[in-house]
């Protein structure tokens, strides 16, 4: 195709050249051909673009998720629940009788309907008569106990009050007595303190004089020790200087001897090196002779003799050098002796100096001790002053001990008197409390006996009523027999013999509700009860009376009061509940809710421009669910009423995915 077009172009160019050569004007041949080619190229280009666009759109529709969307709207949430349960009588009535009664017949079985006055059970009459007699005796005893509880009380409180007043008067008498004794002893103690203060002043003066004398003596000893230390240090410096001079002279002699010995040592090493070289030369010649082939023409005799002669000379020089080195004197005995002498002199004078310093330190310590000394009890003047102080202290201590003894006796006596007052006070309070407690106990006894009396009179009247009815127990109200005993049963204390569901108290519905649904309903909410009776479905209004707490299985016990009517107690029924919320303005379908580790959120769609045009891309918006039912939810979020929230998708999608809105 390309070669064909090039041939056409070349042909057109050749025609134009011929036209120019002949003088003809340029025609529109090239222009029209170029236009046709441009038009063809544009047509091909747009055709390809159209095909690619179609393919892209088809591919996008296949790979992109199709979503359904919704926007925020106003509405109410409706919660519905169905509760399975049973119809029960609103109140049961149980009949209890004294123990020991023998049931001879059962006239009403469990589940049967009875009217007030219908016979329920028949009892053996002699046993009932014995029970009535026993109850009469117990009633008489309780009556006597009630009469005794009305009397009581005494004069214990008055006696305790008198004992308290006597104890308080004795306490006041003892307190006044010991106040007078304390006043006299305090005056004696003040005089003794004044005498002790005068004796202590005299002791301080004597101690000060002794201290001054001891300090003067110690200062003289310190001065003498300082002079001795100065003399010892001067003598030590002279002796050490002389020993150091002797050591310097020995050191100079040692250096000269060391230099001569070093030269002989170097001559010895040189002779040893020359001897080793001569030995090696003789060894090399002898090795060459051994390695020479038989019949060789080289003669090593002269060379070998010359080498041996050199070896002999080198041996003599080495021997002489070794002798010279051994005869050389390089000894440090004089230097060592001078050094030891210096060290001995230093050590000796160091010891003397240390002794002198120790003497000075001891003298200074004695002076410091004299200056800091506060105890001069071993000095004669101080001992005399201390004796006066001890005498004053003895007198003061005697007065103080007498004062303490008086205080102790006073405190002991007052403590006992106070304890007597407290004991009397406690006895009075106990008597008052005992009087109150006795009164309360008598009242409790009376009330208890009255309660037992009323109960036993009630049982007696009940048994008497049964005896008057020929030994038959009649139904106290109309209702359904929920429980009864069997023939031959002997009654036990506190055990029920018959339980009736009272029709006159109304009926209840009882059932269990799921915990998730229970949170939407409260006591007072109304519902509709449905049950089967005589082959047809019956309906009745009901109102929730109570809702319990969830059990381990997440079930909540619910009771509802039924409207007036006659219902079959114990029959299964279903309660239908429905409740609408208030009007919410931010509602969304529950299918829009998504949750992850970051919390609840929804996905909305946002427009985004690309090379393929405008696209829809998902974006995350966090929400808080305020309320919900099985279809809708009320949310708090940053959503606007223009936001399109994704409520469904034909594929799994996440934040940032491209989507398209389905039909």
XYZ file of C-alpha atoms in Angstrom:
663
model
C 0.000 0.000 0.000
C 2.792 2.427 0.915
C 4.785 1.727 -2.318
C 1.646 2.293 -4.384
C 1.109 5.719 -2.798
C 4.760 6.682 -3.325
C 4.477 5.800 -7.036
C 1.394 8.008 -7.289
C 3.152 10.895 -5.599
C 6.218 10.530 -7.852
C 3.997 10.449 -10.938
C 2.189 13.621 -9.838
C 5.536 15.375 -9.197
C 6.776 14.366 -12.670
C 3.617 15.761 -14.284
C 4.051 19.031 -12.440
C 7.644 19.309 -13.663
C 6.537 18.739 -17.290
C 3.822 21.368 -16.908
C 6.296 23.872 -15.568
C 8.692 23.147 -18.457
C 5.933 23.718 -21.071
C 4.780 26.934 -19.373
C 1.350 25.666 -18.319
C -0.169 26.815 -15.012
C -0.272 24.545 -11.992
C -3.484 22.595 -11.765
C -5.230 21.350 -8.567
C -4.106 17.762 -9.065
C -1.733 17.571 -6.059
C -4.137 19.528 -3.838
C -7.095 17.255 -4.582
C -5.057 14.095 -4.092
C -3.743 15.287 -0.722
C -7.240 16.194 0.406
C -8.539 12.780 -0.541
C -5.702 11.123 1.388
C -6.357 13.323 4.470
C -10.065 12.523 4.393
C -9.345 8.814 4.134
C -6.891 9.009 7.062
C -9.408 10.879 9.231
C -12.085 8.345 8.434
C -9.768 5.476 9.398
C -8.705 7.270 12.612
C -12.243 7.987 13.837
C -13.316 4.483 12.926
C -10.530 3.036 15.076
C -11.407 5.423 17.924
C -15.049 4.366 17.793
C -14.148 0.687 17.831
C -11.715 1.152 20.765
C -14.308 3.163 22.702
C -16.915 0.464 22.233
C -14.463 -2.225 23.315
C -13.435 -0.138 26.365
C -17.044 0.472 27.373
C -17.896 -3.208 27.058
C -14.795 -4.243 29.034
C -15.545 -1.655 31.709
C -19.112 -2.878 32.061
C -17.880 -6.454 32.472
C -15.095 -5.788 35.017
C -16.717 -2.917 37.003
C -19.144 -3.752 39.833
C -22.746 -2.713 39.394
C -24.143 -1.025 42.508
C -27.480 0.189 43.790
C -27.553 3.496 45.671
C -29.777 5.411 48.023
C -29.747 8.813 49.749
C -30.595 10.002 53.254
C -34.322 10.147 53.899
C -36.768 10.796 56.728
C -38.786 7.948 58.182
C -39.608 5.772 61.181
C -38.142 2.433 62.232
C -40.459 -0.461 62.986
C -39.453 -3.350 65.230
C -41.545 -6.531 65.154
C -41.320 -9.574 67.388
C -43.261 -12.812 67.913
C -43.218 -14.409 71.363
C -44.195 -18.015 72.015
C -45.605 -18.750 75.469
C -48.568 -19.863 77.558
C -51.740 -18.354 79.024
C -51.754 -18.393 82.836
C -54.149 -17.221 85.478
C -53.144 -13.879 86.940
C -53.307 -15.224 90.504
C -53.088 -18.706 92.044
C -54.578 -19.688 95.375
C -52.962 -22.446 97.407
C -54.664 -24.330 100.237
C -52.542 -25.636 103.140
C -53.780 -27.720 106.103
C -52.152 -28.979 109.356
C -50.075 -32.132 109.154
C -51.492 -35.553 109.896
C -54.833 -35.353 107.987
C -55.737 -38.436 105.927
C -57.202 -37.859 102.387
C -59.968 -40.413 101.795
C -61.220 -39.129 98.389
C -60.282 -36.710 95.553
C -63.340 -35.013 94.020
C -61.611 -32.623 91.518
C -58.676 -33.723 89.333
C -55.907 -31.470 87.984
C -57.069 -29.307 85.039
C -60.763 -29.467 85.913
C -62.919 -26.357 86.319
C -64.652 -25.904 89.683
C -67.093 -23.389 91.110
C -66.990 -21.806 94.515
C -68.252 -24.328 97.126
C -67.596 -27.469 95.041
C -66.018 -30.326 97.049
C -62.312 -30.826 96.318
C -61.057 -33.415 98.848
C -62.543 -35.647 101.567
C -60.693 -36.248 104.882
C -60.906 -38.765 107.721
C -63.043 -37.132 110.439
C -61.374 -38.555 113.646
C -57.947 -37.270 112.647
C -59.441 -33.843 111.950
C -61.154 -33.765 115.354
C -57.791 -34.581 117.016
C -56.149 -31.719 115.123
C -58.890 -29.294 116.183
C -58.361 -30.274 119.829
C -54.602 -29.820 119.528
C -55.099 -26.383 117.951
C -57.439 -25.344 120.812
C -54.689 -26.166 123.328
C -52.049 -24.240 121.383
C -54.423 -21.253 121.090
C -54.895 -21.251 124.890
C -51.099 -21.282 125.481
C -50.576 -18.382 123.052
C -53.290 -16.393 124.845
C -51.465 -16.836 128.171
C -48.167 -15.690 126.599
C -49.836 -12.551 125.280
C -51.165 -11.750 128.758
C -47.673 -12.206 130.302
C -46.055 -9.889 127.711
C -48.340 -7.045 128.846
C -46.778 -7.010 132.345
C -43.121 -6.435 133.371
C -40.679 -3.587 134.170
C -38.933 -2.650 137.469
C -36.884 -0.003 139.273
C -33.422 -1.027 137.861
C -33.050 2.351 136.113
C -33.657 4.337 139.357
C -31.065 2.257 141.279
C -28.488 2.791 138.558
C -29.135 6.553 138.607
C -28.444 6.723 142.386
C -25.206 4.729 142.015
C -23.989 7.152 139.334
C -24.589 10.208 141.565
C -22.625 8.602 144.470
C -19.644 7.823 142.202
C -19.535 11.401 140.848
C -19.447 12.887 144.420
C -16.531 10.608 145.436
C -14.554 11.622 142.329
C -14.967 15.345 143.110
C -13.790 14.847 146.770
C -10.576 13.053 145.703
C -9.779 15.654 143.049
C -9.982 18.521 145.594
C -7.715 16.640 148.060
C -4.895 16.051 145.594
C -4.943 19.601 144.238
C -3.895 20.883 147.698
C -1.023 18.350 147.977
C 0.297 19.303 144.523
C 0.470 22.995 145.457
C 2.658 22.376 148.554
C 5.038 20.019 146.720
C 5.523 22.486 143.837
C 6.677 25.176 146.319
C 9.288 22.790 147.875
C 10.509 21.806 144.411
C 11.087 25.477 143.409
C 13.338 26.080 146.445
C 15.400 22.957 145.696
C 15.879 24.112 142.074
C 17.341 27.442 143.278
C 19.935 25.657 145.489
C 20.934 23.385 142.601
C 21.430 26.364 140.259
C 23.844 28.032 142.772
C 25.890 24.814 143.113
C 26.110 24.414 139.325
C 27.419 28.013 138.982
C 30.263 27.257 141.447
C 31.055 24.044 139.531
C 31.342 25.956 136.224
C 33.822 28.445 137.787
C 36.073 25.657 139.173
C 36.014 23.773 135.870
C 37.066 26.937 133.943
C 40.117 27.506 136.205
C 41.250 23.875 135.866
C 40.866 24.023 132.108
C 43.106 27.104 131.776
C 45.925 25.439 133.780
C 45.785 22.270 131.676
C 45.967 24.316 128.441
C 49.112 26.188 129.606
C 50.907 22.911 130.429
C 49.944 21.366 127.063
C 51.177 24.439 125.110
C 54.655 24.145 126.788
C 54.901 20.482 125.742
C 53.930 21.379 122.151
C 56.661 24.049 121.956
C 59.327 21.611 123.168
C 58.187 18.961 120.615
C 58.344 21.488 117.745
C 61.989 22.433 118.621
C 62.999 18.752 118.786
C 61.400 18.077 115.379
C 63.331 21.004 113.804
C 66.695 19.658 115.134
C 65.980 16.118 113.874
C 65.074 17.369 110.365
C 68.346 19.407 110.083
C 70.514 16.427 111.139
C 68.625 14.175 108.684
C 69.237 16.552 105.788
C 73.044 16.678 106.499
C 73.421 12.881 106.714
C 71.397 12.289 103.526
C 73.383 14.939 101.618
C 76.727 13.215 102.469
C 75.398 9.783 101.453
C 74.079 11.154 98.136
C 77.536 12.674 97.348
C 79.223 9.295 97.956
C 76.636 7.640 95.659
C 77.371 10.154 92.855
C 81.128 9.333 92.972
C 80.418 5.580 92.811
C 78.105 6.201 89.847
C 80.869 8.012 87.870
C 83.348 5.094 88.451
C 80.681 2.629 87.362
C 80.115 4.496 84.051
C 83.887 4.414 83.122
C 84.106 0.693 83.851
C 80.975 0.098 81.793
C 82.429 1.903 78.696
C 85.701 -0.166 78.753
C 83.744 -3.378 79.084
C 81.558 -2.392 76.124
C 84.606 -1.921 73.842
C 86.057 -5.341 74.788
C 82.667 -6.893 74.144
C 82.543 -5.399 70.637
C 86.123 -6.701 69.898
C 85.012 -10.140 71.098
C 81.987 -10.133 68.777
C 84.186 -9.001 65.819
C 86.745 -11.811 66.459
C 83.888 -14.305 66.721
C 82.498 -13.138 63.359
C 85.957 -13.395 61.679
C 86.406 -16.922 63.080
C 83.014 -18.004 61.737
C 83.890 -16.611 58.258
C 87.287 -18.469 58.210
C 85.567 -21.702 59.245
C 83.040 -21.275 56.458
C 85.824 -20.668 53.855
C 87.674 -23.879 54.835
C 84.361 -25.770 54.786
C 83.512 -24.467 51.302
C 86.945 -25.507 49.851
C 86.711 -28.962 51.420
C 83.211 -29.376 49.998
C 84.450 -28.364 46.523
C 87.246 -30.947 46.747
C 84.760 -33.662 47.708
C 82.431 -32.774 44.863
C 85.295 -32.690 42.188
C 85.029 -35.448 39.583
C 87.797 -38.051 39.483
C 90.542 -36.892 37.143
C 89.634 -33.210 37.517
C 92.437 -30.779 36.737
C 91.634 -28.105 39.458
C 94.125 -28.024 42.363
C 92.720 -26.614 45.667
C 95.834 -27.332 47.775
C 97.241 -23.796 47.938
C 93.830 -22.276 48.409
C 93.029 -24.749 51.198
C 96.326 -24.097 52.997
C 95.806 -20.341 52.790
C 92.281 -20.732 54.217
C 93.520 -22.896 57.095
C 96.212 -20.342 57.879
C 93.570 -17.605 58.037
C 91.462 -19.864 60.285
C 94.429 -20.335 62.660
C 94.947 -16.548 62.912
C 91.253 -15.932 63.502
C 91.260 -18.598 66.242
C 94.182 -16.896 68.031
C 92.479 -13.471 67.825
C 89.207 -14.887 69.156
C 91.023 -16.602 72.043
C 92.804 -13.341 72.974
C 89.551 -11.320 72.758
C 87.748 -13.867 74.936
C 90.569 -13.680 77.538
C 90.493 -9.866 77.529
C 86.704 -9.860 78.027
C 86.908 -12.314 80.936
C 89.716 -10.296 82.592
C 87.713 -7.042 82.349
C 86.254 -5.767 85.641
C 82.707 -4.500 85.382
C 81.370 -4.673 88.937
C 78.713 -2.553 90.742
C 79.607 -3.512 94.303
C 80.854 -0.033 95.279
C 77.815 1.637 93.696
C 75.454 -0.830 95.366
C 77.139 -0.273 98.703
C 76.763 3.522 98.349
C 73.087 3.149 97.363
C 72.371 0.844 100.298
C 74.087 3.253 102.628
C 71.915 6.126 101.288
C 68.737 4.105 101.756
C 69.738 3.059 105.276
C 70.500 6.686 106.255
C 67.135 7.847 104.804
C 65.257 5.082 106.606
C 67.021 5.747 109.922
C 66.417 9.502 109.863
C 62.878 8.953 108.570
C 62.179 6.898 111.690
C 63.658 9.589 113.931
C 61.664 12.272 112.107
C 58.445 10.286 112.407
C 59.043 9.848 116.129
C 59.579 13.574 116.533
C 56.437 14.273 114.473
C 54.498 11.731 116.557
C 55.643 13.464 119.724
C 54.507 16.783 118.275
C 51.148 15.295 117.210
C 50.680 13.831 120.670
C 51.465 17.207 122.212
C 48.996 18.934 119.825
C 46.372 16.279 120.576
C 46.892 16.827 124.283
C 46.520 20.581 123.749
C 43.353 20.097 121.673
C 41.976 17.702 124.287
C 42.699 20.250 126.994
C 40.907 22.950 124.998
C 37.941 20.698 124.208
C 37.762 18.968 127.589
C 34.505 19.405 129.415
C 34.757 16.722 132.111
C 36.909 17.787 135.070
C 35.329 15.515 137.611
C 38.685 14.019 138.682
C 40.059 17.436 139.722
C 39.925 18.322 143.438
C 38.249 21.738 143.028
C 35.703 20.302 140.677
C 35.048 17.279 142.919
C 34.211 19.609 145.798
C 31.816 21.644 143.627
C 30.266 18.446 142.286
C 29.614 17.187 145.775
C 27.555 20.324 146.467
C 25.641 19.760 143.240
C 24.967 16.092 144.110
C 23.585 17.146 147.491
C 21.281 19.729 145.848
C 20.195 17.192 143.265
C 19.468 14.631 145.975
C 17.174 17.068 147.724
C 15.543 18.014 144.424
C 15.064 14.350 143.490
C 13.514 13.581 146.859
C 11.027 16.412 146.423
C 10.352 15.337 142.816
C 9.810 11.700 143.798
C 7.404 12.777 146.498
C 5.632 14.934 143.913
C 5.504 12.025 141.442
C 4.295 9.610 144.147
C 1.581 12.064 145.087
C 0.620 12.451 141.420
C 0.648 8.688 140.909
C -1.549 8.101 143.939
C -3.828 10.937 142.837
C -4.050 9.614 139.288
C -4.634 6.071 140.541
C -7.356 7.162 142.947
C -8.933 9.512 140.408
C -8.687 6.811 137.733
C -10.519 4.365 139.979
C -13.090 7.021 140.846
C -13.501 7.860 137.150
C -13.883 4.184 136.307
C -16.498 3.931 139.015
C -18.344 6.896 137.471
C -18.064 5.334 133.984
C -19.193 1.972 135.319
C -22.176 3.618 136.980
C -22.899 5.542 133.769
C -22.647 2.326 131.730
C -24.841 0.502 134.222
C -27.424 3.278 133.898
C -27.269 3.123 130.075
C -27.489 -0.675 130.165
C -30.437 -0.487 132.505
C -32.134 2.017 130.210
C -31.337 -0.075 127.116
C -32.423 -3.229 128.883
C -35.674 -1.563 129.806
C -36.198 -0.540 126.174
C -35.128 -3.988 124.918
C -37.377 -5.715 127.404
C -40.250 -3.571 126.268
C -39.465 -4.347 122.601
C -39.025 -8.057 123.339
C -42.349 -8.123 125.128
C -43.905 -6.341 122.169
C -42.262 -8.766 119.706
C -43.407 -11.711 121.803
C -46.908 -10.307 121.897
C -46.994 -9.621 118.141
C -45.501 -13.051 117.361
C -47.964 -14.789 119.590
C -50.838 -12.763 118.151
C -49.728 -13.740 114.627
C -49.449 -17.420 115.559
C -52.755 -17.156 117.393
C -54.477 -15.697 114.328
C -52.944 -18.387 112.092
C -53.945 -21.223 114.387
C -57.445 -19.781 114.860
C -57.683 -19.594 111.057
C -56.618 -23.264 110.742
C -58.990 -24.252 113.533
C -61.869 -22.445 111.829
C -60.894 -24.063 108.510
C -60.866 -27.531 110.039
C -64.107 -26.811 111.874
C -65.642 -25.691 108.568
C -64.516 -28.974 106.952
C -65.959 -30.947 109.925
C -69.211 -29.009 109.666
C -69.244 -29.923 105.930
C -69.013 -33.630 106.717
C -65.228 -33.886 106.176
C -65.173 -32.285 102.682
C -62.835 -29.426 101.598
C -64.793 -26.938 99.410
C -63.371 -24.652 96.688
C -62.976 -21.132 98.128
C -63.282 -19.534 94.623
C -64.120 -20.540 91.075
C -61.192 -21.526 88.898
C -59.014 -24.270 87.451
C -57.374 -26.984 89.555
C -53.663 -26.663 88.848
C -52.432 -29.131 91.475
C -53.985 -31.575 93.927
C -52.926 -34.575 96.052
C -53.898 -38.194 95.588
C -56.150 -40.420 97.638
C -54.380 -41.822 100.705
C -52.145 -38.754 101.035
C -51.301 -37.631 104.580
C -50.843 -33.862 104.896
C -47.478 -32.374 105.891
C -46.649 -29.101 107.601
C -46.486 -26.191 105.134
C -47.229 -28.366 102.044
C -49.970 -27.381 99.579
C -52.842 -29.852 99.107
C -54.697 -27.932 96.344
C -53.684 -25.039 94.034
C -56.394 -23.129 92.084
C -56.038 -20.644 89.214
C -58.501 -17.899 90.172
C -60.620 -16.785 87.234
C -61.727 -13.630 88.995
C -58.153 -12.225 88.998
C -57.717 -12.167 85.202
C -55.180 -13.900 82.933
C -51.549 -13.354 81.890
C -49.409 -14.369 78.936
C -45.881 -15.578 79.763
C -43.109 -16.217 77.229
C -39.477 -15.624 76.280
C -38.289 -12.889 73.886
C -34.925 -12.648 72.098
C -32.526 -10.232 73.811
C -31.909 -8.240 70.607
C -35.651 -7.606 70.174
C -36.362 -7.047 73.879
C -34.421 -3.760 73.956
C -37.047 -2.139 71.677
C -40.054 -2.853 73.948
C -41.099 -1.549 77.365
C -43.780 -2.265 79.922
C -47.031 -0.709 78.682
C -46.478 -1.534 74.971
C -49.481 -3.267 73.411
C -49.666 -6.350 71.201
C -52.045 -8.976 69.848
C -52.428 -12.482 71.354
C -53.330 -15.416 69.082
C -54.330 -18.918 70.283
C -56.345 -21.899 69.045
C -59.633 -22.741 70.784
C -62.270 -25.183 69.564
C -60.481 -25.532 66.198
C -60.382 -21.810 65.361
C -57.842 -19.022 65.881
C -58.776 -16.569 68.609
C -57.312 -13.055 68.895
C -57.153 -10.787 71.930
C -55.448 -7.522 72.907
C -52.577 -7.712 75.399
C -50.353 -5.183 77.206
C -46.787 -5.882 78.381
C -46.658 -5.763 82.183
C -42.989 -6.651 82.784
C -39.766 -7.497 80.915
C -36.972 -9.291 82.776
C -33.182 -9.432 82.338
C -31.486 -11.681 79.733
C -30.516 -15.177 80.890
C -27.404 -17.163 79.880
C -29.027 -18.113 76.543
C -29.959 -14.522 75.663
C -33.670 -15.042 76.436
C -35.788 -12.386 78.198
C -38.850 -13.387 80.250
C -41.944 -11.323 79.316
C -45.402 -11.117 80.871
C -48.463 -9.435 79.339
C -51.900 -8.722 80.837
C -54.818 -9.963 78.709
C -58.056 -8.073 78.265
C -61.078 -9.231 80.266
C -62.447 -12.552 79.174
C -62.391 -16.302 79.770
C -59.182 -18.006 78.630
C -57.948 -21.593 78.833
C -55.221 -21.554 81.507
C -52.057 -23.435 80.463
C -52.716 -23.235 76.684
C -49.884 -22.242 74.289
C -50.272 -18.921 72.470
C -48.293 -16.401 70.387
C -47.934 -12.686 71.173
C -47.324 -10.376 68.187
C -45.541 -7.093 69.031
C -44.975 -4.099 66.769
C -43.496 -0.702 67.686
C -42.610 2.362 65.636
C -39.894 4.799 66.562
C -39.970 8.588 66.374
C -39.419 10.245 62.991
C -35.733 10.240 62.047
C -34.316 12.538 59.335
C -31.140 10.570 58.518
C -32.320 7.084 57.557
C -30.608 4.584 55.250
C -31.298 0.953 54.287
C -29.633 -1.477 56.705
C -27.860 -3.103 53.715
C -25.648 -0.001 53.424
C -23.994 -0.698 56.817
C -20.400 -1.967 56.717
C -18.054 -2.643 59.658
C -14.343 -3.272 60.101
C -11.652 -2.759 62.743
C -11.995 1.035 62.361
C -15.743 0.995 63.101
C -19.074 1.325 61.277
C -19.089 3.073 57.883
C -20.797 3.279 54.479
C -19.466 3.596 50.922
C -20.571 6.512 48.751
C -19.798 7.156 45.070
C -17.791 10.181 43.851
C -17.205 11.421 40.291
C -13.655 11.203 38.962
C -12.312 12.331 35.550
C -9.922 10.044 33.613
C -8.727 9.458 30.024
C -11.825 7.351 29.460
C -14.142 10.095 30.700
C -16.080 10.512 33.941
C -16.050 7.521 36.316
C -17.704 6.643 39.628
C -15.275 5.753 42.478
C -16.192 4.550 45.980
C -15.262 6.566 49.087
C -15.585 5.710 52.814
C -17.673 7.758 55.277
C -17.672 6.801 58.990
C -21.070 6.700 60.702
C -22.629 6.121 64.138
C -25.810 4.018 64.205
C -28.315 5.673 66.584
C -31.192 3.216 66.022
C -32.077 0.399 63.647
C -34.601 -2.240 62.783
C -34.417 -5.175 60.402
C -34.646 -2.970 57.291
C -33.603 0.613 58.079
C -31.160 2.466 60.346
C -30.802 6.023 61.667
C -27.214 7.353 61.483
C -25.042 10.269 62.562
C -22.317 11.152 60.036
C -20.877 13.752 57.669
C -23.223 12.603 54.892
C -25.331 15.135 52.986
C -28.683 14.556 51.316
C -26.888 14.723 47.909
C -24.560 11.812 48.708
C -25.388 8.555 46.946
C -24.803 5.685 49.397
C -24.170 2.165 48.072
C -26.821 -0.248 49.365
C -25.976 -3.281 47.207
C -23.439 -4.618 44.704
C -23.084 -7.608 42.381
C -19.398 -7.900 43.381
C -17.266 -7.367 46.467
C -16.086 -3.746 46.583
C -13.837 -1.692 48.852
C -12.861 1.925 49.230
C -11.342 3.375 45.989
C -12.916 0.822 43.587
C -14.518 1.919 40.281
C -18.236 1.143 40.054
C -21.219 1.810 37.864
C -24.797 2.493 38.890
C -27.077 -0.365 37.916
C -30.568 -0.035 36.479
